[in-house]
XYZ file of C-alpha atoms in Angstrom:
335
model
C -35.895 133.663 80.231
C -38.360 136.522 80.370
C -37.484 140.021 80.161
C -39.970 142.886 81.415
C -39.662 146.243 80.755
C -40.448 149.385 83.275
C -43.954 149.892 80.746
C -44.689 146.526 81.196
C -44.264 146.423 85.036
C -46.085 149.668 85.675
C -49.092 148.365 83.666
C -49.823 145.671 85.558
C -48.252 146.130 88.999
C -49.723 149.074 91.345
C -49.333 150.216 94.744
C -52.488 148.544 96.052
C -53.761 146.271 98.576
C -52.347 142.948 96.979
C -48.836 144.562 96.798
C -49.213 145.559 100.569
C -50.111 141.685 101.318
C -47.297 140.131 99.617
C -44.440 142.368 101.273
C -46.638 142.117 104.862
C -46.477 138.312 104.157
C -42.548 138.396 103.634
C -42.436 140.338 106.838
C -44.248 137.342 108.493
C -42.418 134.544 107.094
C -38.856 136.663 108.083
C -40.070 136.630 111.349
C -40.867 133.029 111.452
C -37.459 132.107 110.267
C -38.510 130.782 106.932
C -36.195 133.236 104.988
C -32.591 133.045 104.031
C -31.343 136.537 103.761
C -27.597 137.933 103.606
C -26.338 141.165 104.715
C -26.742 143.884 101.840
C -23.469 144.428 99.697
C -23.019 148.262 99.225
C -20.874 150.225 96.713
C -20.607 153.956 97.732
C -19.868 156.543 94.807
C -19.037 159.645 97.013
C -17.629 161.588 94.210
C -21.570 161.726 92.822
C -23.408 161.163 96.010
C -24.587 158.016 95.108
C -24.588 154.545 96.199
C -25.448 150.839 94.721
C -27.022 148.127 97.038
C -27.472 144.610 96.210
C -30.158 142.768 98.142
C -31.724 139.012 98.110
C -33.512 136.829 100.060
C -34.717 133.047 99.540
C -38.224 132.632 100.983
C -38.587 128.826 101.690
C -40.954 127.017 99.513
C -40.838 129.451 96.541
C -39.582 128.327 93.449
C -37.652 131.727 92.533
C -35.865 134.256 94.460
C -34.781 137.771 93.363
C -31.560 139.419 93.535
C -31.915 143.329 93.366
C -29.235 146.053 92.371
C -30.728 149.380 93.535
C -28.934 152.672 92.930
C -29.499 156.010 94.629
C -27.814 158.934 93.319
C -29.047 162.086 95.354
C -27.789 164.651 93.014
C -29.894 163.396 90.100
C -32.685 165.754 90.798
C -30.296 168.658 89.498
C -30.112 166.922 86.069
C -34.117 166.359 86.378
C -33.495 162.491 86.869
C -34.719 160.430 89.850
C -32.703 159.579 92.541
C -33.519 155.857 92.613
C -32.713 153.331 89.825
C -32.177 149.710 89.606
C -33.247 146.284 88.249
C -34.336 142.797 89.561
C -33.436 139.235 88.497
C -35.287 136.098 89.321
C -33.331 132.838 89.770
C -34.782 129.235 90.170
C -34.718 127.697 93.342
C -34.591 124.264 91.722
C -31.737 124.777 89.316
C -30.271 128.233 90.084
C -30.975 129.398 86.290
C -31.933 132.763 85.864
C -35.642 133.098 85.000
C -36.573 136.799 84.456
C -35.076 140.064 84.260
C -37.173 142.936 85.565
C -36.049 146.222 84.237
C -38.081 148.323 86.471
C -35.878 151.284 86.771
C -36.345 151.194 90.474
C -40.249 151.259 90.259
C -40.501 147.735 92.310
C -38.175 149.130 94.982
C -40.395 152.340 95.170
C -43.512 149.957 95.752
C -42.108 147.753 98.000
C -40.540 150.579 100.340
C -43.838 152.413 100.509
C -45.608 149.177 101.221
C -43.461 148.599 104.086
C -43.927 152.466 105.133
C -48.123 151.368 105.051
C -47.786 148.430 106.740
C -45.740 150.220 109.725
C -48.335 152.728 109.993
C -51.154 150.259 109.863
C -49.940 148.726 113.004
C -48.119 151.834 114.442
C -50.314 154.864 113.931
C -53.640 155.864 115.450
C -56.684 154.635 113.756
C -57.922 158.357 113.679
C -55.780 160.920 112.140
C -56.101 164.195 110.746
C -52.819 165.426 109.540
C -49.904 163.604 107.899
C -46.372 164.853 107.555
C -43.847 164.131 104.994
C -39.972 165.160 105.480
C -38.370 164.883 101.941
C -40.094 165.623 98.453
C -38.568 163.066 96.001
C -40.114 160.399 94.219
C -40.332 157.990 97.547
C -42.111 160.617 99.302
C -44.684 160.679 96.834
C -45.017 156.748 97.083
C -44.974 156.767 100.874
C -48.293 159.262 100.812
C -49.919 157.103 98.564
C -49.520 153.879 100.381
C -50.408 155.620 103.504
C -53.539 156.410 101.813
C -54.230 152.793 101.377
C -54.471 152.368 105.316
C -55.363 155.588 106.936
C -57.818 158.272 105.962
C -56.732 161.833 106.560
C -57.556 165.210 105.167
C -54.185 167.202 105.438
C -50.616 166.774 104.658
C -47.558 168.965 105.330
C -44.505 168.504 103.511
C -41.072 169.928 104.048
C -37.593 169.837 102.056
C -34.472 171.818 102.171
C -35.387 172.754 98.750
C -38.465 174.999 99.112
C -39.137 174.518 95.315
C -39.344 170.698 95.366
C -41.603 171.148 98.636
C -43.779 173.354 96.640
C -44.163 171.127 93.528
C -44.726 168.073 95.660
C -47.810 169.983 97.319
C -49.474 170.864 94.009
C -49.044 167.761 92.655
C -50.032 165.518 95.362
C -53.050 167.583 96.235
C -54.255 167.192 92.479
C -53.733 163.514 92.589
C -55.111 162.584 95.954
C -57.816 165.541 96.332
C -56.471 166.500 99.838
C -55.090 169.669 101.126
C -51.362 169.409 100.790
C -49.075 172.439 102.148
C -45.486 173.333 102.015
C -44.254 173.794 105.548
C -41.585 176.229 106.304
C -39.424 173.651 108.838
C -39.314 170.114 109.785
C -40.363 171.208 113.218
C -43.629 172.553 112.002
C -44.342 169.320 110.300
C -43.689 167.186 113.495
C -45.300 169.434 115.606
C -48.494 169.761 113.620
C -49.110 166.079 112.262
C -50.314 162.982 113.711
C -48.125 160.450 111.601
C -44.734 161.583 110.036
C -42.794 159.917 107.334
C -39.114 160.768 106.666
C -37.798 160.018 103.244
C -34.174 161.759 102.927
C -30.795 160.874 102.551
C -29.783 162.897 105.375
C -26.435 162.487 107.272
C -27.384 164.480 110.129
C -31.018 164.459 112.440
C -33.836 166.300 110.846
C -36.125 165.294 113.766
C -35.431 166.434 117.262
C -36.876 164.853 120.287
C -38.469 168.039 121.883
C -40.700 168.124 118.939
C -42.448 165.050 119.935
C -46.049 164.850 121.116
C -48.378 162.016 122.700
C -49.877 159.996 119.814
C -46.993 160.662 117.318
C -45.989 157.848 114.909
C -42.789 158.386 112.713
C -41.770 155.953 110.145
C -38.123 156.763 109.199
C -36.902 154.827 105.915
C -34.090 157.322 104.761
C -31.381 155.868 106.782
C -30.185 152.531 104.941
C -26.459 153.314 104.996
C -23.996 153.932 108.163
C -23.416 157.523 107.469
C -27.310 158.384 107.115
C -29.386 159.625 109.775
C -32.705 161.310 110.103
C -33.633 161.034 113.820
C -31.842 162.692 116.762
C -31.057 159.598 119.056
C -33.160 160.950 121.976
C -36.150 160.291 119.469
C -35.429 156.534 119.920
C -34.997 157.012 123.400
C -38.166 158.802 123.942
C -40.326 156.282 121.729
C -42.700 154.264 123.843
C -42.624 151.462 121.232
C -39.671 151.130 118.865
C -39.905 149.055 115.847
C -37.536 147.999 113.009
C -37.431 145.869 110.009
C -34.753 143.751 111.012
C -32.587 144.363 114.239
C -29.566 142.884 112.839
C -29.575 144.973 109.638
C -30.630 148.344 111.626
C -28.063 147.615 114.092
C -25.439 148.029 111.295
C -27.123 150.572 108.941
C -30.389 152.361 110.409
C -31.410 154.729 112.928
C -31.066 152.186 115.582
C -27.384 151.863 115.317
C -26.904 155.559 115.968
C -29.201 155.139 119.115
C -27.010 152.207 120.228
C -23.578 153.696 119.586
C -24.275 156.916 121.528
C -26.110 154.921 124.558
C -29.844 156.439 123.792
C -30.944 152.673 123.261
C -29.984 150.431 125.919
C -32.315 147.600 126.030
C -32.425 145.890 122.677
C -34.978 143.435 124.081
C -37.885 145.760 124.012
C -37.213 146.343 120.171
C -39.440 144.880 118.125
C -39.238 143.575 114.810
C -42.024 144.724 112.140
C -42.701 140.888 111.312
C -43.205 140.197 114.724
C -46.171 142.245 114.649
C -47.634 141.214 111.403
C -46.891 137.643 112.680
C -48.919 138.547 115.772
C -46.191 137.534 117.997
C -46.099 141.015 119.278
C -48.537 143.962 119.510
C -48.820 147.201 117.610
C -49.842 150.419 118.964
C -51.683 149.996 122.616
C -53.045 153.096 122.899
C -53.977 156.727 121.451
C -51.076 158.430 123.819
C -48.090 156.217 122.878
C -44.983 157.627 120.712
C -44.230 154.852 118.230
C -41.117 155.237 116.087
C -40.440 152.480 113.066
C -36.852 152.498 111.527
C -36.782 150.766 108.126
C -33.876 150.335 106.047
C -35.368 148.082 103.455
C -34.822 144.346 103.349
C -34.246 141.359 100.481
C -37.268 139.693 101.586
C -39.264 142.574 100.167
C -37.584 142.413 97.134
C -38.273 138.584 96.671
C -41.854 139.380 97.550
C -42.602 142.088 95.049
C -40.604 140.633 92.333
C -42.689 137.282 92.365
C -45.665 139.098 92.396
C -44.656 141.228 89.774
C -43.667 137.891 87.586
C -46.962 136.083 88.453
C -49.090 139.084 87.336
C -46.806 139.687 83.866
C -47.035 136.130 82.971
C -50.677 136.109 83.732
C -51.257 138.857 81.177
C -48.880 137.315 78.681
C -46.466 140.170 78.454
C -42.576 140.493 78.078
C -39.936 138.777 76.034
C -39.338 135.423 76.093
C -35.867 134.863 75.225
C -35.209 131.017 74.749
C -32.083 129.008 75.754
C -29.735 127.669 73.053
C -27.578 124.969 73.567
C -23.899 124.508 72.458
C -22.255 121.246 72.872
C -24.862 120.331 75.520
C -24.224 123.583 77.584
C -27.107 125.749 78.068
C -26.042 129.627 77.077
């Protein structure tokens, strides 16, 4: 079995065109029913504002699949620690034996989540945009902005966080990294009204975007609501969307923005909701014109984890890195 460290993984796996390509392929295979993906298992650690998710998916034809353990502890910023962490295990689809541990500390989750955001924007955002809005100023907010840069050119970014100091630090860091103008906004309302494309990256338990702020041509990717108690969008935002997209209906009906919309009667016609994989598989269209308001609800799927873990494994083995732990046999039993 191979063991790969975060340092190994970061050296050879980046948020680039190939990473977006493998995650998009995963969504396409999901739409084509070539994926076996059970529901998410989650443990909530309410005392510490934390949660741990277990996600997995088997992609037909692949010789390995991933089981991913991912944690989000949202008070960690007070300790100077990232909120996200975790690891992935690759298991053989032929023998069931573990073949690799990817000790990524949440890095691969960041990559695959940001890739999904970029894929959504590539199909749903206007081709020409000037201003991007980011709500939330943590690690995933940074990855989302980097990923969006892969599919769209833009010259200005507005960022809002309930902690002004975090927004200011984000603006300084990302303006230097991307060589564009990044400004800390005073409110979420300012971000939405002044942006062409908005990405929400918060663990909020109440809406941070209101329907009256929407305007023609706006695209919103909401990726923070991945548990029943989380919500970033007022349900009327979903009702006003000309095109409503999600990563998987079944999961979003349980965890995402969609379940709030259905529960409160704002979303009645479930047949009109499109899964992202239907768009990548060319079974449905993305944005139709520059006046549409589009919304994509992302909750994070196991197929993304298997896709990025297999990609990482291939890259790492190709570069001959990692620790190879050989199995030992005692009385004919492999240990």
